[in-house]
Amino acid sequence: MDALTRARQFWAERQPRERQVLATGAAFLAVLLCYMLLIDPARTGIERLQRLLPQTRAQAGELEALVSEAKRLRAQPPVAAPGAGDARAALYASLDAAGLVAAHNAPLANGDLHLSFANVPYARWAAWLVGAERTLGVHAVAVSVKATATPGNTDIELSVRLPRA
């Protein structure tokens, strides 16, 4: 006997009052199951998305601002690459303007420049490097930073690649 035949036999053996109670219980379970599987997940998902919407809009606004900034920067003319002598002189001038004195500087065989700084404020040096990369077109190739006994000061070994003419 298959399951469908057994279910029909079970249903036929019930009194009309029992059938009504079973049908009502089955309908209630079907409605409850439909709510738990279909309606509640959709409702909670919508609520979660509505809570996240302001944050997502703010992120989209930031992204649009970054894209417009990138477009604006791309439209600017590139940094003019001075000759090697001019680049080195401009680099030394930018160091003087930042109040940094290289304890040692030496040109390397590949045209890069190696600079050593002793006990300099790290924040000032980092700001100078960022500015030199932007304005002069130099690129840091190797950097070694060691803390000194003076808080905020460091000993720095730096190799920079100067722009080529």
mmCIF file of C-alpha atoms in Angstrom:
data_model
loop_
_atom_site.group_PDB
_atom_site.id
_atom_site.type_symbol
_atom_site.label_atom_id
_atom_site.label_comp_id
_atom_site.label_asym_id
_atom_site.label_seq_id
_atom_site.Cartn_x
_atom_site.Cartn_y
_atom_site.Cartn_z
ATOM 1 C CA MET A 1 0.000 0.000 0.000
ATOM 2 C CA ASP A 2 1.460 3.346 -1.011
ATOM 3 C CA ALA A 3 1.438 6.521 1.092
ATOM 4 C CA LEU A 4 -1.394 8.180 -0.834
ATOM 5 C CA THR A 5 -3.681 5.166 -0.325
ATOM 6 C CA ARG A 6 -2.849 5.093 3.392
ATOM 7 C CA ALA A 7 -3.559 8.827 3.705
ATOM 8 C CA ARG A 8 -6.957 8.421 1.986
ATOM 9 C CA GLN A 9 -7.811 5.492 4.239
ATOM 10 C CA PHE A 10 -6.771 7.509 7.316
ATOM 11 C CA TRP A 11 -8.938 10.449 6.160
ATOM 12 C CA ALA A 12 -11.938 8.213 5.431
ATOM 13 C CA GLU A 13 -11.792 6.667 8.911
ATOM 14 C CA ARG A 14 -12.133 10.108 10.594
ATOM 15 C CA GLN A 15 -15.398 11.622 11.773
ATOM 16 C CA PRO A 16 -16.484 14.955 10.172
ATOM 17 C CA ARG A 17 -15.548 16.872 13.357
ATOM 18 C CA GLU A 18 -12.046 15.326 13.354
ATOM 19 C CA ARG A 19 -11.662 16.138 9.644
ATOM 20 C CA GLN A 20 -12.552 19.772 10.364
ATOM 21 C CA VAL A 21 -9.999 20.003 13.214
ATOM 22 C CA LEU A 22 -7.281 18.330 11.106
ATOM 23 C CA ALA A 23 -8.034 20.549 8.096
ATOM 24 C CA THR A 24 -7.933 23.676 10.272
ATOM 25 C CA GLY A 25 -4.610 22.566 11.826
ATOM 26 C CA ALA A 26 -3.167 21.779 8.395
ATOM 27 C CA ALA A 27 -4.270 25.182 7.060
ATOM 28 C CA PHE A 28 -2.737 26.904 10.103
ATOM 29 C CA LEU A 29 0.538 25.016 9.614
ATOM 30 C CA ALA A 30 0.551 25.890 5.895
ATOM 31 C CA VAL A 31 0.047 29.593 6.662
ATOM 32 C CA LEU A 32 2.739 29.494 9.361
ATOM 33 C CA LEU A 33 5.170 27.699 7.070
ATOM 34 C CA CYS A 34 4.479 30.176 4.243
ATOM 35 C CA TYR A 35 5.138 33.074 6.622
ATOM 36 C CA MET A 36 8.355 31.568 7.984
ATOM 37 C CA LEU A 37 9.763 30.587 4.595
ATOM 38 C CA LEU A 38 8.579 33.424 2.346
ATOM 39 C CA ILE A 39 7.290 36.507 4.121
ATOM 40 C CA ASP A 40 9.533 36.872 7.207
ATOM 41 C CA PRO A 41 12.872 36.544 5.347
ATOM 42 C CA ALA A 42 11.730 39.097 2.782
ATOM 43 C CA ARG A 43 10.526 41.490 5.503
ATOM 44 C CA THR A 44 13.751 41.261 7.529
ATOM 45 C CA GLY A 45 15.838 41.588 4.365
ATOM 46 C CA ILE A 46 14.008 44.755 3.385
ATOM 47 C CA GLU A 47 14.478 46.216 6.882
ATOM 48 C CA ARG A 48 18.203 45.421 6.806
ATOM 49 C CA LEU A 49 18.612 46.988 3.386
ATOM 50 C CA GLN A 50 16.724 50.089 4.490
ATOM 51 C CA ARG A 51 19.106 50.445 7.465
ATOM 52 C CA LEU A 52 22.125 50.102 5.154
ATOM 53 C CA LEU A 53 20.825 52.477 2.480
ATOM 54 C CA PRO A 54 22.116 55.762 4.038
ATOM 55 C CA GLN A 55 25.576 54.252 4.548
ATOM 56 C CA THR A 56 25.639 52.930 0.990
ATOM 57 C CA ARG A 57 24.578 56.314 -0.361
ATOM 58 C CA ALA A 58 27.365 58.006 1.616
ATOM 59 C CA GLN A 59 29.898 55.524 0.221
ATOM 60 C CA ALA A 60 28.605 56.161 -3.288
ATOM 61 C CA GLY A 61 29.021 59.905 -2.735
ATOM 62 C CA GLU A 62 32.608 59.401 -1.547
ATOM 63 C CA LEU A 63 33.327 57.210 -4.553
ATOM 64 C CA GLU A 64 31.916 59.820 -6.929
ATOM 65 C CA ALA A 65 34.080 62.480 -5.260
ATOM 66 C CA LEU A 66 37.169 60.282 -5.667
ATOM 67 C CA VAL A 67 36.353 59.621 -9.316
ATOM 68 C CA SER A 68 35.924 63.324 -10.033
ATOM 69 C CA GLU A 69 39.195 64.051 -8.196
ATOM 70 C CA ALA A 70 40.970 61.399 -10.268
ATOM 71 C CA LYS A 71 39.536 62.873 -13.485
ATOM 72 C CA ARG A 72 40.644 66.346 -12.407
ATOM 73 C CA LEU A 73 44.158 65.131 -11.613
ATOM 74 C CA ARG A 74 44.367 63.190 -14.873
ATOM 75 C CA ALA A 75 43.473 66.356 -16.774
ATOM 76 C CA GLN A 76 46.408 68.241 -15.238
ATOM 77 C CA PRO A 77 49.616 68.327 -17.243
ATOM 78 C CA PRO A 78 52.266 65.857 -16.083
ATOM 79 C CA VAL A 79 55.160 67.016 -13.947
ATOM 80 C CA ALA A 80 57.918 68.263 -16.188
ATOM 81 C CA ALA A 81 60.939 66.063 -15.830
ATOM 82 C CA PRO A 82 64.005 68.256 -15.376
ATOM 83 C CA GLY A 83 67.454 67.085 -16.345
ATOM 84 C CA ALA A 84 69.424 64.953 -13.882
ATOM 85 C CA GLY A 85 71.428 67.946 -12.593
ATOM 86 C CA ASP A 86 68.301 70.067 -12.321
ATOM 87 C CA ALA A 87 66.452 67.270 -10.523
ATOM 88 C CA ARG A 88 69.246 66.847 -7.999
ATOM 89 C CA ALA A 89 69.420 70.620 -7.385
ATOM 90 C CA ALA A 90 65.630 70.772 -7.012
ATOM 91 C CA LEU A 91 65.778 67.859 -4.560
ATOM 92 C CA TYR A 92 68.421 69.594 -2.429
ATOM 93 C CA ALA A 93 66.411 72.825 -2.538
ATOM 94 C CA SER A 94 63.292 70.997 -1.354
ATOM 95 C CA LEU A 95 65.307 69.445 1.505
ATOM 96 C CA ASP A 96 66.504 72.927 2.542
ATOM 97 C CA ALA A 97 62.955 74.284 2.332
ATOM 98 C CA ALA A 98 61.726 71.450 4.579
ATOM 99 C CA GLY A 99 64.510 72.082 7.083
ATOM 100 C CA LEU A 100 66.079 68.673 6.538
ATOM 101 C CA VAL A 101 69.814 68.129 6.238
ATOM 102 C CA ALA A 102 71.106 64.916 4.734
ATOM 103 C CA ALA A 103 73.999 63.595 6.820
ATOM 104 C CA HIS A 104 75.312 61.799 3.760
ATOM 105 C CA ASN A 105 74.364 61.712 0.095
ATOM 106 C CA ALA A 106 75.883 59.702 -2.703
ATOM 107 C CA PRO A 107 74.914 59.030 -6.313
ATOM 108 C CA LEU A 108 74.460 55.346 -7.125
ATOM 109 C CA ALA A 109 75.671 53.576 -10.268
ATOM 110 C CA ASN A 110 72.177 53.340 -11.773
ATOM 111 C CA GLY A 111 71.597 57.108 -11.439
ATOM 112 C CA ASP A 112 69.620 56.885 -8.194
ATOM 113 C CA LEU A 113 70.598 58.997 -5.222
ATOM 114 C CA HIS A 114 71.234 57.596 -1.729
ATOM 115 C CA LEU A 115 70.517 59.931 1.201
ATOM 116 C CA SER A 116 71.108 59.372 4.924
ATOM 117 C CA PHE A 117 69.380 61.380 7.640
ATOM 118 C CA ALA A 118 70.357 61.265 11.315
ATOM 119 C CA ASN A 119 67.913 62.006 14.140
ATOM 120 C CA VAL A 120 65.327 63.859 12.023
ATOM 121 C CA PRO A 121 61.618 64.285 12.851
ATOM 122 C CA TYR A 122 59.833 61.476 11.044
ATOM 123 C CA ALA A 123 56.674 63.507 10.373
ATOM 124 C CA ARG A 124 58.660 66.299 8.695
ATOM 125 C CA TRP A 125 60.652 63.805 6.612
ATOM 126 C CA ALA A 126 57.508 61.916 5.533
ATOM 127 C CA ALA A 127 55.778 65.167 4.508
ATOM 128 C CA TRP A 128 58.876 66.158 2.528
ATOM 129 C CA LEU A 129 58.989 62.794 0.736
ATOM 130 C CA VAL A 130 55.311 62.982 -0.244
ATOM 131 C CA GLY A 131 55.800 66.529 -1.540
ATOM 132 C CA ALA A 132 58.983 65.599 -3.430
ATOM 133 C CA GLU A 133 57.229 62.671 -5.103
ATOM 134 C CA ARG A 134 54.360 64.909 -6.178
ATOM 135 C CA THR A 135 56.214 68.029 -7.252
ATOM 136 C CA LEU A 136 59.614 66.767 -8.364
ATOM 137 C CA GLY A 137 58.637 63.369 -9.719
ATOM 138 C CA VAL A 138 61.175 61.468 -7.598
ATOM 139 C CA HIS A 139 60.312 57.954 -6.434
ATOM 140 C CA ALA A 140 61.498 56.259 -3.259
ATOM 141 C CA VAL A 141 63.231 53.025 -4.250
ATOM 142 C CA ALA A 142 64.412 51.816 -0.838
ATOM 143 C CA VAL A 143 63.732 53.155 2.631
ATOM 144 C CA SER A 144 65.080 52.072 6.008
ATOM 145 C CA VAL A 145 63.819 53.795 9.150
ATOM 146 C CA LYS A 146 65.166 53.256 12.673
ATOM 147 C CA ALA A 147 63.837 54.908 15.817
ATOM 148 C CA THR A 148 66.210 57.025 17.868
ATOM 149 C CA ALA A 149 66.225 57.837 21.576
ATOM 150 C CA THR A 150 64.461 61.137 20.854
ATOM 151 C CA PRO A 151 60.692 60.530 20.649
ATOM 152 C CA GLY A 152 59.397 61.133 17.117
ATOM 153 C CA ASN A 153 62.868 61.237 15.564
ATOM 154 C CA THR A 154 64.443 58.604 13.344
ATOM 155 C CA ASP A 155 67.571 57.673 11.440
ATOM 156 C CA ILE A 156 66.671 57.179 7.775
ATOM 157 C CA GLU A 157 68.439 55.595 4.829
ATOM 158 C CA LEU A 158 66.723 56.493 1.560
ATOM 159 C CA SER A 159 67.369 55.745 -2.100
ATOM 160 C CA VAL A 160 65.408 57.832 -4.581
ATOM 161 C CA ARG A 161 65.068 57.571 -8.316
ATOM 162 C CA LEU A 162 65.352 60.968 -9.971
ATOM 163 C CA PRO A 163 63.281 61.706 -13.064
ATOM 164 C CA ARG A 164 65.147 61.052 -16.301
ATOM 165 C CA ALA A 165 65.450 63.771 -18.907
#
